[in-house]
Short mmCIF file of C-alpha atoms and ligand atoms in Angstrom, two decimals:
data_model
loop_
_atom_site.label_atom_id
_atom_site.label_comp_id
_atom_site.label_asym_id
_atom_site.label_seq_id
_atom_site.Cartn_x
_atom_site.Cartn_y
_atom_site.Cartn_z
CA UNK A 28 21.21 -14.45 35.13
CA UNK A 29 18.50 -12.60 33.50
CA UNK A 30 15.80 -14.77 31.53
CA UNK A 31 12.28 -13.84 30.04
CA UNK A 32 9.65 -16.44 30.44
CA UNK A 33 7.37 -15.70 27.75
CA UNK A 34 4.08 -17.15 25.59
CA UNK A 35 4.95 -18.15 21.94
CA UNK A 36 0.88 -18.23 20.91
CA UNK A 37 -1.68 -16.33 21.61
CA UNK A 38 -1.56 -16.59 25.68
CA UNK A 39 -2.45 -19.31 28.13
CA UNK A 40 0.35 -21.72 27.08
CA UNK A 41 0.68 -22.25 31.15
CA UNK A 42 3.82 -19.69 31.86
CA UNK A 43 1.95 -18.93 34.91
CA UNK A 44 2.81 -22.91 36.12
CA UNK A 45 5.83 -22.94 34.59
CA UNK A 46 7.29 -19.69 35.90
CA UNK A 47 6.12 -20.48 39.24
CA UNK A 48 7.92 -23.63 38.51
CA UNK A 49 11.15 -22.14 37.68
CA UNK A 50 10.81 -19.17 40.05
CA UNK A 51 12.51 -21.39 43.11
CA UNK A 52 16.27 -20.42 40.87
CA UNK A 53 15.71 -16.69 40.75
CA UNK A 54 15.60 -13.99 43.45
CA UNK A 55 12.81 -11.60 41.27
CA UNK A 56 10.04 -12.76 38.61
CA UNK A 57 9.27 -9.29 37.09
CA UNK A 58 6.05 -8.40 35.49
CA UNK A 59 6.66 -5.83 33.03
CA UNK A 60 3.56 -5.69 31.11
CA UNK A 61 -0.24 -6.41 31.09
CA UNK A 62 -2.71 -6.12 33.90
CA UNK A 63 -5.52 -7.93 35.01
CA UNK A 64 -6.14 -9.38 31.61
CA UNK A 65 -3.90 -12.14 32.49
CA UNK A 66 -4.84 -14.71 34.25
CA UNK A 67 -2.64 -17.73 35.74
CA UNK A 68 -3.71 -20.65 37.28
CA UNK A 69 -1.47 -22.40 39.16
CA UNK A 70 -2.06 -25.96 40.61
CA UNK A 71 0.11 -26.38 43.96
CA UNK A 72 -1.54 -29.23 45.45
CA UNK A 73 -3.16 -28.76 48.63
CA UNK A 74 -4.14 -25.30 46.78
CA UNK A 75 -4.81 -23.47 43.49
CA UNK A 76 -4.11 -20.05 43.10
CA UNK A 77 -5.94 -18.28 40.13
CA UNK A 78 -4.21 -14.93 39.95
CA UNK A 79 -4.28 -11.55 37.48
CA UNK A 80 -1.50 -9.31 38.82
CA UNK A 81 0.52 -10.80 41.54
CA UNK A 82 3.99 -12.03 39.69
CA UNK A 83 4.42 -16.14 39.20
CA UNK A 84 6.66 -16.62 41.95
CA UNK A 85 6.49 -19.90 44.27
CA UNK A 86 4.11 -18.37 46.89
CA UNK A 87 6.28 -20.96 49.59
CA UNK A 88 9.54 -19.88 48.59
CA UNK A 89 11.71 -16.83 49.30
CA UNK A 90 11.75 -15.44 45.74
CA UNK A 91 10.26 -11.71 45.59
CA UNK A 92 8.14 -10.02 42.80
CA UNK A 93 8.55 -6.79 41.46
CA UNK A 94 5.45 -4.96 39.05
CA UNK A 95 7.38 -2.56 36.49
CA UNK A 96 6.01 0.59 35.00
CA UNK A 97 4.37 -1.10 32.38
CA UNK A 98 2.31 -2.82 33.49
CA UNK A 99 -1.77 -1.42 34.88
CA UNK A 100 -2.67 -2.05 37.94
CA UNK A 101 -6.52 -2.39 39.13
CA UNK A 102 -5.53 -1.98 42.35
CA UNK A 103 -8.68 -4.03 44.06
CA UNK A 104 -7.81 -6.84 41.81
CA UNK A 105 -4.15 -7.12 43.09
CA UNK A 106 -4.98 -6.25 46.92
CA UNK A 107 -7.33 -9.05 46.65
CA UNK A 108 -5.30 -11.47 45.47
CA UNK A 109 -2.57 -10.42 48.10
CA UNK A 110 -5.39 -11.19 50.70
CA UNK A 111 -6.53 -14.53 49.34
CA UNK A 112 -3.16 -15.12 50.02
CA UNK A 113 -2.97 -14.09 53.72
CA UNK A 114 -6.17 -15.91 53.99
CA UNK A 115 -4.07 -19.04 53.49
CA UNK A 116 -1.26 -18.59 55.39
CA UNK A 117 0.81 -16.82 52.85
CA UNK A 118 1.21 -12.81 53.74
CA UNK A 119 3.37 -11.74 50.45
CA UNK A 120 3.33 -8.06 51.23
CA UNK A 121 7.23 -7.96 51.82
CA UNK A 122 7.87 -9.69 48.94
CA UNK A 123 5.99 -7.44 46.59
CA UNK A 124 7.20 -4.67 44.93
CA UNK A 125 5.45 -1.95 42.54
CA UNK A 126 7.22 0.72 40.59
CA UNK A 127 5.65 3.88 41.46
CA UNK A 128 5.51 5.13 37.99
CA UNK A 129 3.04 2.06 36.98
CA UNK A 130 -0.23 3.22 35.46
CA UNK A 131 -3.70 2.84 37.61
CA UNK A 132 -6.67 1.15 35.76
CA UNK A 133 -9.82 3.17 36.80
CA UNK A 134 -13.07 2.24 36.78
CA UNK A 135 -14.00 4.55 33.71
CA UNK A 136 -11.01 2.34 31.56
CA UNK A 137 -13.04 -1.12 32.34
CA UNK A 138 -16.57 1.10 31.29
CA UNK A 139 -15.32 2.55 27.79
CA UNK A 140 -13.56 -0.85 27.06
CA UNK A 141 -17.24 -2.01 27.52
CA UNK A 142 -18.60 0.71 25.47
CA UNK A 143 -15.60 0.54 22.52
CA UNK A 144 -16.39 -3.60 22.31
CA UNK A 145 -20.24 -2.84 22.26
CA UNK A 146 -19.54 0.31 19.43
CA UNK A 147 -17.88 -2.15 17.40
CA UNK A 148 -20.16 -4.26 16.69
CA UNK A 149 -18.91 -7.08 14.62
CA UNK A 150 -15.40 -5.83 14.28
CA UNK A 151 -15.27 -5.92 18.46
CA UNK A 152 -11.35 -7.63 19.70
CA UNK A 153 -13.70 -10.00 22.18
CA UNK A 154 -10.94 -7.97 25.20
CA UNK A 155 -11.67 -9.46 28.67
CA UNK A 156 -13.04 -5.92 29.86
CA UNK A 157 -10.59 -5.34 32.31
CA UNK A 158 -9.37 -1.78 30.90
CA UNK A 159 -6.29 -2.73 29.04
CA UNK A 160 -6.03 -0.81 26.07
CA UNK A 161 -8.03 2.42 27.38
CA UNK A 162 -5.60 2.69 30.47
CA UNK A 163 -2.68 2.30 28.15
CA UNK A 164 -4.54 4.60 25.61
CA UNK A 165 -4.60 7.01 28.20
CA UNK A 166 -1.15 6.86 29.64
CA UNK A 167 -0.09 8.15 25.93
CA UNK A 168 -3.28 10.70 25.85
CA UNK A 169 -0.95 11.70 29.02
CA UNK A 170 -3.99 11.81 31.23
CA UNK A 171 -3.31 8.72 32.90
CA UNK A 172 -2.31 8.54 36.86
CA UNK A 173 0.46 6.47 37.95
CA UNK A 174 0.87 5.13 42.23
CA UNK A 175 2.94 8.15 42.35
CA UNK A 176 0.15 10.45 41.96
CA UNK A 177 -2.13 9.45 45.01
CA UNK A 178 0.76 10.09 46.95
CA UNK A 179 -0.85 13.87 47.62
CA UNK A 180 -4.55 13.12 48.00
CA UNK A 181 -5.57 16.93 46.96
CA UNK A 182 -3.16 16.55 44.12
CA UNK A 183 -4.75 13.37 42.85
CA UNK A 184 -8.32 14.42 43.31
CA UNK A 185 -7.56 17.39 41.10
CA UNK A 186 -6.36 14.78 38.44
CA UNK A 187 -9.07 12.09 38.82
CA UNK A 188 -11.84 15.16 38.28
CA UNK A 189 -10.18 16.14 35.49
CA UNK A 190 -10.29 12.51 33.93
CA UNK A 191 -13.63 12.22 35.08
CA UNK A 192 -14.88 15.31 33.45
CA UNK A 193 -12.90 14.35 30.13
CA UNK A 194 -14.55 10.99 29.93
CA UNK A 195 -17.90 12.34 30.64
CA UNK A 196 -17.90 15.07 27.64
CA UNK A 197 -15.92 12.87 25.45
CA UNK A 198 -17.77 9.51 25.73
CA UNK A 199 -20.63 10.16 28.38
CA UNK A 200 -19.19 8.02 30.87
CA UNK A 201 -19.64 9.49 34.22
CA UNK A 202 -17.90 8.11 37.39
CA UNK A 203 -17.10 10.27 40.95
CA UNK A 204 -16.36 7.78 43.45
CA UNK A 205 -12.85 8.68 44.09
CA UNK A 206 -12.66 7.32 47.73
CA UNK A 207 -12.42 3.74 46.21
CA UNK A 208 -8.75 4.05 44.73
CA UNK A 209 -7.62 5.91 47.64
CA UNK A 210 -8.95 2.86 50.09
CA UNK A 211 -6.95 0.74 48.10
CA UNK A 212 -3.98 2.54 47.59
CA UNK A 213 -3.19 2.47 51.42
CA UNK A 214 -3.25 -1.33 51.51
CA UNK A 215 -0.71 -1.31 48.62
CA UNK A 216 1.29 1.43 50.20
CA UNK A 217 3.82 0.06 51.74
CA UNK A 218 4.83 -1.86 48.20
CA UNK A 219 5.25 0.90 46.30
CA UNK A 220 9.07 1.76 44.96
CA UNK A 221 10.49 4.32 42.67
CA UNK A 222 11.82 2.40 39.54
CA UNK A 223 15.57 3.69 40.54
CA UNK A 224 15.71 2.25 43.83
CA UNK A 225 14.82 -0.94 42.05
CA UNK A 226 17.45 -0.91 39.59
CA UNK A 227 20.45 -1.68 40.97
CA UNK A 228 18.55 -3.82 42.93
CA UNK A 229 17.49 -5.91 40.08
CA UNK A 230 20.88 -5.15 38.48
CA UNK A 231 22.33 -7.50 41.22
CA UNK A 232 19.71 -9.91 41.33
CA UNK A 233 18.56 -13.22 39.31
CA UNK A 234 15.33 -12.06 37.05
CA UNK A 235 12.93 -14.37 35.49
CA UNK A 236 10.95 -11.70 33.61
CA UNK A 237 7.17 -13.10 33.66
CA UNK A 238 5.27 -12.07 30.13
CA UNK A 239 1.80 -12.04 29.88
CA UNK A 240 -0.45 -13.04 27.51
CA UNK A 241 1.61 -14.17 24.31
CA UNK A 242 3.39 -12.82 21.21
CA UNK A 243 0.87 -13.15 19.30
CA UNK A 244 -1.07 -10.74 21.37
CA UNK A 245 1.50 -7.72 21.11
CA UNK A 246 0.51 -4.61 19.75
CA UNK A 247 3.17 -4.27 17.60
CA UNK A 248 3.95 -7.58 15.58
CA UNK A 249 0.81 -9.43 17.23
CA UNK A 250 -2.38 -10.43 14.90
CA UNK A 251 -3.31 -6.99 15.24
CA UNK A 252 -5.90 -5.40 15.38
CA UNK A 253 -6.88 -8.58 17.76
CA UNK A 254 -4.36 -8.12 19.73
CA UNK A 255 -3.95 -6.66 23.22
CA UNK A 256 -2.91 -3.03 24.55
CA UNK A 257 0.68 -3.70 25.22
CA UNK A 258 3.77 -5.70 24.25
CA UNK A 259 3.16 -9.39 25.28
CA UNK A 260 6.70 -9.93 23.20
CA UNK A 261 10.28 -10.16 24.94
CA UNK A 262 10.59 -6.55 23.66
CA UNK A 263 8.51 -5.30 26.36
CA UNK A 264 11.28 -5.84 29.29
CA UNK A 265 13.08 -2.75 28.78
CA UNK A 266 10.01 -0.03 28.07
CA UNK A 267 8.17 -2.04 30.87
CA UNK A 268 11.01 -1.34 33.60
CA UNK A 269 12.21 2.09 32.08
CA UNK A 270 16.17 1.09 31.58
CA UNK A 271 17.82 -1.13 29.38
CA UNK A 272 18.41 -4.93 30.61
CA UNK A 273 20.48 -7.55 29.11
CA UNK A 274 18.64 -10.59 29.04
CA UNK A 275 20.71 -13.91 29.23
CA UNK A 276 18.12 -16.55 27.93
CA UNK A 277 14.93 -15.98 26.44
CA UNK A 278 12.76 -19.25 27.06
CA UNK A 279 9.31 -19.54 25.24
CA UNK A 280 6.05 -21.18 26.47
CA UNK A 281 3.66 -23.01 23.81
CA UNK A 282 1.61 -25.85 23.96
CA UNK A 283 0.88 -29.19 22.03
CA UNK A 284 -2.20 -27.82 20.67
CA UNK A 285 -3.28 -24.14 20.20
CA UNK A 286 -6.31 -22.41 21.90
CA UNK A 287 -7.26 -18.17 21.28
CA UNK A 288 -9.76 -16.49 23.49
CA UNK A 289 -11.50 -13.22 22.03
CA UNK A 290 -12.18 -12.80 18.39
CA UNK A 291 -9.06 -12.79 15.23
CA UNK A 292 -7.99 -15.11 12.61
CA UNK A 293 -7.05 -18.55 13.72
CA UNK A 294 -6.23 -20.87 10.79
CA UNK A 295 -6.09 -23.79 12.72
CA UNK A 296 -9.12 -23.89 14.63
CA UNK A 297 -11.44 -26.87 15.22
CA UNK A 298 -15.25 -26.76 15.41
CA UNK A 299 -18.23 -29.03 16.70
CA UNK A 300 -17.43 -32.08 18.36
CA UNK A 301 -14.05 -31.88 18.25
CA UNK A 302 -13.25 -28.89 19.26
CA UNK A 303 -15.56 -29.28 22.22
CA UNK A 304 -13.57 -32.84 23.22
CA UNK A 305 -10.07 -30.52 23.31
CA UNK A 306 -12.00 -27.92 25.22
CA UNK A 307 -12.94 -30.59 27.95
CA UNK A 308 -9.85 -32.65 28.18
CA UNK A 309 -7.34 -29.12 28.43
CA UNK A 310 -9.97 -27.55 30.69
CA UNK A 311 -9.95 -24.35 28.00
CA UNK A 312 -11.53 -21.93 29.90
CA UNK A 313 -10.56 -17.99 30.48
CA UNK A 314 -8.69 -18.12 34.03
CA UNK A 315 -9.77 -14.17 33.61
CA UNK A 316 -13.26 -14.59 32.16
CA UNK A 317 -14.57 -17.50 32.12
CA UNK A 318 -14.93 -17.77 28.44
CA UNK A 319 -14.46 -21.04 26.49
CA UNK A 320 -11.14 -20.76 24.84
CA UNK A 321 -11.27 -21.39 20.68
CA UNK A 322 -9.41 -24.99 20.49
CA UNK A 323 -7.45 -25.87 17.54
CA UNK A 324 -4.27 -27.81 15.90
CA UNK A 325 -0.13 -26.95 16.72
CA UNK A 326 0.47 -24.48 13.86
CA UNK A 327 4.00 -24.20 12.74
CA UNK A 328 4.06 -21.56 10.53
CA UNK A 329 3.08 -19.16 13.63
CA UNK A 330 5.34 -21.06 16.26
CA UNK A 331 8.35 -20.26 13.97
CA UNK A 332 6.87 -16.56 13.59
CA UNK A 333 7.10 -16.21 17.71
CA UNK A 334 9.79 -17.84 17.63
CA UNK A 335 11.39 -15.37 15.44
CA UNK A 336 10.09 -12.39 16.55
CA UNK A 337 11.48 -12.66 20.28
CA UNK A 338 14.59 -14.38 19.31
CA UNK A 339 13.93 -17.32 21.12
CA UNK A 340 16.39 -19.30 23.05
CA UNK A 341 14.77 -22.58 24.35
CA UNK A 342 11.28 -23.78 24.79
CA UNK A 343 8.94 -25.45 27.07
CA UNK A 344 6.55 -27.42 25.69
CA UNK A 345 3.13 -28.06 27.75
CA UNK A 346 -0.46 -29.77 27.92
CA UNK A 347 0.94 -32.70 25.52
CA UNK A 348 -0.51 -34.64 27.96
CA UNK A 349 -3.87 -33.23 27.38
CA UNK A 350 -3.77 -35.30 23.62
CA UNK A 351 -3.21 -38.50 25.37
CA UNK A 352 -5.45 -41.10 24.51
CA UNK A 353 -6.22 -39.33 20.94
CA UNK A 354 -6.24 -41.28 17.92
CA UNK A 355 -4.50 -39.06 15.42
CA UNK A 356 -2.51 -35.78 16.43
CA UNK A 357 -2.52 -33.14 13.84
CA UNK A 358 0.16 -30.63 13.25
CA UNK A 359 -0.32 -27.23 10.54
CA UNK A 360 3.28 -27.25 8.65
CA UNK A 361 2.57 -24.66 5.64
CA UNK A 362 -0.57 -22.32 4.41
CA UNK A 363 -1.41 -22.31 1.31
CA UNK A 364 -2.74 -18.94 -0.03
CA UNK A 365 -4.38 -18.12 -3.01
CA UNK A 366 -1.75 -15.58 -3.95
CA UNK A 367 1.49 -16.89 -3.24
CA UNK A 368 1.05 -20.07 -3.21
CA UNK A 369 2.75 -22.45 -0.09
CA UNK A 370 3.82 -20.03 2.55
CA UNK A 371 6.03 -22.03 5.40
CA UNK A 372 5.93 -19.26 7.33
CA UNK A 373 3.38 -16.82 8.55
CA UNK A 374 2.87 -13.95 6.21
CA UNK A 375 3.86 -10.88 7.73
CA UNK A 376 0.60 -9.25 6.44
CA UNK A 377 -1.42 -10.79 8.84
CA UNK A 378 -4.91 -10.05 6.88
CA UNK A 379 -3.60 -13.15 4.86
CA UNK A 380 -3.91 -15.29 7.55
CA UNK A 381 -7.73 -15.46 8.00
CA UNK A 382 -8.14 -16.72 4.03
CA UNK A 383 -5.20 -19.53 4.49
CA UNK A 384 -5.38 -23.64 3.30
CA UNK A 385 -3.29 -25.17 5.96
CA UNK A 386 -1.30 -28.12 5.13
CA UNK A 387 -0.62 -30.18 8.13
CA UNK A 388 0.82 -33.92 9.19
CA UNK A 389 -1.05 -36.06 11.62
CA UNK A 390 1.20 -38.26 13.95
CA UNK A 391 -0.41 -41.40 15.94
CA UNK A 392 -1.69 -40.30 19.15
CA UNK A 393 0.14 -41.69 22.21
CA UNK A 394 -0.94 -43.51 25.26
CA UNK A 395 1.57 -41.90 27.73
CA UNK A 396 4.39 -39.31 27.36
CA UNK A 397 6.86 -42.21 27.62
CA UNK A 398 5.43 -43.30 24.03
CA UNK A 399 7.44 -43.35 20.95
CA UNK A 400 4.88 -41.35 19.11
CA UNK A 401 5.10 -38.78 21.55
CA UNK A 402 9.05 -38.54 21.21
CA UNK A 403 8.09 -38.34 17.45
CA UNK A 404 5.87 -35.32 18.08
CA UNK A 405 8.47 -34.07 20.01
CA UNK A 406 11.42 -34.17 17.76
CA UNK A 407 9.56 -33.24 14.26
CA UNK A 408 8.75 -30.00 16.81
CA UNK A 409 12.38 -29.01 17.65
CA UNK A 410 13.24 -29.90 13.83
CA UNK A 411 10.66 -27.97 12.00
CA UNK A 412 11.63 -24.47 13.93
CA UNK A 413 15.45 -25.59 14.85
CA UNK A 414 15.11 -24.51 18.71
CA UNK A 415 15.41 -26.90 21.77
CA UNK A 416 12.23 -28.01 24.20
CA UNK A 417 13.91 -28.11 27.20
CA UNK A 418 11.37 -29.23 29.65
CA UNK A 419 8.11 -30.56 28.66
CA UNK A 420 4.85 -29.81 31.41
CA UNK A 421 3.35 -33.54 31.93
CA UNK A 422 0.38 -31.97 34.39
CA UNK A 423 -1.41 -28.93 35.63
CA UNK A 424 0.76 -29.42 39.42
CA UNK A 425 3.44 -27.22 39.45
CA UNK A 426 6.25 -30.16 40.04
CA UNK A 427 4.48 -31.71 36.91
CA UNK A 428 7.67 -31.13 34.79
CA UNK A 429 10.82 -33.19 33.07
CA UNK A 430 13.69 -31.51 32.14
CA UNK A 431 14.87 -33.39 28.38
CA UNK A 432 17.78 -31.63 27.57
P1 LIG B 18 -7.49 -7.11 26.37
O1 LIG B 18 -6.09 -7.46 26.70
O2 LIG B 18 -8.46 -7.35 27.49
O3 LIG B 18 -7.62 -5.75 25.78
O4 LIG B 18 -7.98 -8.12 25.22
C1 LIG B 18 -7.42 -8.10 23.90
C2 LIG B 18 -7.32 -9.52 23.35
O5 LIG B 18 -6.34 -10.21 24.08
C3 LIG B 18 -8.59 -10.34 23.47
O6 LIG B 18 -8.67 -11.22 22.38
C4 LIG B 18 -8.38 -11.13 24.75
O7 LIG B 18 -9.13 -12.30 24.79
C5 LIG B 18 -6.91 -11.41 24.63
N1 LIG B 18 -6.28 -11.62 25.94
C6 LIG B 18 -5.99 -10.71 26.88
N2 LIG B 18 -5.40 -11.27 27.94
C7 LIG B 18 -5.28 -12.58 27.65
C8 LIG B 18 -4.72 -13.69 28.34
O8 LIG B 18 -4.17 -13.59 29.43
N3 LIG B 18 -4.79 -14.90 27.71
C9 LIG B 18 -5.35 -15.03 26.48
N4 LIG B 18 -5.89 -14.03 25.80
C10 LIG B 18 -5.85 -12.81 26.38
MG1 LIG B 19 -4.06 -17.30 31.10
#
């Protein structure tokens, strides 16, 4: 079985909880895109582990990860997360794989993402500064240096000079200290596989492919130009591991309400008090950053657009337990635009979407998930976009789940 666990919004739906969760029934969850933008928070109990690059797999289990070519790699970020591991009791180093051909973020991608945001001025993305889109940028300026090239220090410190002196004439960013990524590239050693040896490997094996952030986030069919570096979409397995894979089920993440972090159009959004209440009670904070997340309404017309853009299979619905205790529980079910009148689906020309009147229906709040009003919710869900929930998340712990159909 091959399956893609995936976000249907704009990230931070909780894949990182549930793919943990569902991790225990495959031997691999594969990263294949992203870097240490993402950020997962996962509740086990008598521990939380906030992590970036490290794949979603059940840290007490025997299930492995593997980091594909497409995704960066700030290799301090993931060699400290493999030692807060250690630190408690959990040393993951056999179970971790890397594709050798996977791009390295330097520290001169996190500076010019700094400098591009700051250049921009109002038009800035709001990225989380990690280096996304200029380490990507530069893996297709084909200056970019993958694990395999620190293999041969000499080798790499001829290539690392060269990318040095290129960012210094181009956009007066200067940086030297090489000796950092070579520290840190002997701790990750050992985990470091050509992509081959991993195929049939992975060929052979049960896959949960992890994605990060969420569709609306790709590059391609994302709310771009807010959007980040890579493909967050289902599309992204096969460029991400360098071969083509036939993926079995494709199971989307979204959640009751909708949050955005960074800067884009977001026609549901809530403001003031309100806004600030959903904030509190779904703890909306970047796991990456530390930023509040924007808080708004479910919004249909964009769940059927992810939904139709990765071919969706089956979805998980989380954080309905969040709205518990609300009053009323607002749902967006059409824009309205100024030029074509109701749209029930997202426009493709996503410039649209920041000048839409959104239509929506507002269900009674529920007390508990066992409430009818919350089976409501539930059911105008699966018949307003025609796909299944099949488990819905009822908590932040990871065995906070029910499987309901
Ligand atoms: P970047 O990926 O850091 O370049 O940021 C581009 C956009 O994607 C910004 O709006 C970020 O806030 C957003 N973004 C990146 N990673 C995540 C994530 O894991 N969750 C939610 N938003 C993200
Ligand atoms: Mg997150």
């Amino acid at each position: 079985m091959k399956a893609v666990c995936y976000g249907l919004q704009w990230g931070d739906e909780g894949k990182g909880k549930v793919t943990t969760y569902l991790s225990k029934d495959f031997d691999y969850i594969v990263r294949y895109s992203g870097g240490s933008n993402a950020g997962h928070t996962v509740e086990y109990g008598e521990f939380k582990l906030v992590h970036h690059l490290v794949p979603s797999f059940d840290v007490r289990t025997k299930t492995k990860g593997y980091i594909a070519n497409g995704v960066v790699v700030d290799l301090k970020v993931l060699n400290d997360e493999v030692e807060e591991l250690k630190k408690i009791g959990f040393d993951i180093s056999g179970r971790l794989k890397i594709s050798s051909l996977a791009h390295i973020v330097l520290p001169v991608h996190k500076m010019l993402d700094e400098k591009l945001e700051l250049s921009k001025g109002s038009k800035a993305v709001g990225t989380t500064k990690r280096g996304i889109g200029p380490a990507y940028a530069d893996k297709v300026h084909r200056i970019g240096l993958r694990l395999v090239d620190l293999k041969e220090k000499e080798v790499a410190l001829e290539k690392l000079r060269f990318v040095s002196e290129l960012y210094k004439n181009l956009y007066s960013i200067e940086w030297n200290d090489y000796d950092c990524i070579f520290e840190e590239y002997e701790k990750l050693k050992d985990c470091i596989v050509s992509p081959l040896e991993m195929r049939s490997e992975l060929n052979n094996s049960n896959i949960l492919f992890e994605g990060t952030q969420g569709v609306l986030l790709d590059v391609d069919m994302g709310s771009y130009p807010y959007v980040t570096g890579t493909y967050c979409n289902v599309t992204g397995v096969e460029p991400g591991l360098g071969y083509p894979m036939k993926i079995d089920k494709r199971i989307g993440v979204f959640k009751a309400y909708l949050t955005r972090v960074g800067e884009g159009p977001f026609p549901t959004e809530l403001f003031g008090k309100e806004a600030d209440e959903l904030r509190k009670a779904g703890k909306e904070y970047g796991a990456t950053t530390g930023r509040p997340r924007r808080c708004g309404w479910l919004d249909l017309p964009l769940l059927r657009y992810g939904i139709e853009i990765s071919n969706c299979d089956e979805m998980i619905m989380t954080k309905a337990d969040v709205l518990i205790g609300m009053e009323k529980v607002k749902v967006a079910v059409r824009y309205k635009t100024s030029e074509h009148g109701k749209v029930t689906d997202m426009p493709y020309d996503l410039s649209l979407i920041s000048n839409v009147h959104v239509e929506y229906v507002e269900f009674d709040g529920w007390k508990s998930l066992d409430d009818k009003n919350f089976e409501k919710f539930v059911k105008f869900i699966e018949s307003e976009t025609g796909k299944r929930i099949t488990y819905i998340s009822t908590g932040a712990l990871i065995s906070d789940i029910v499987r309901v159909s």
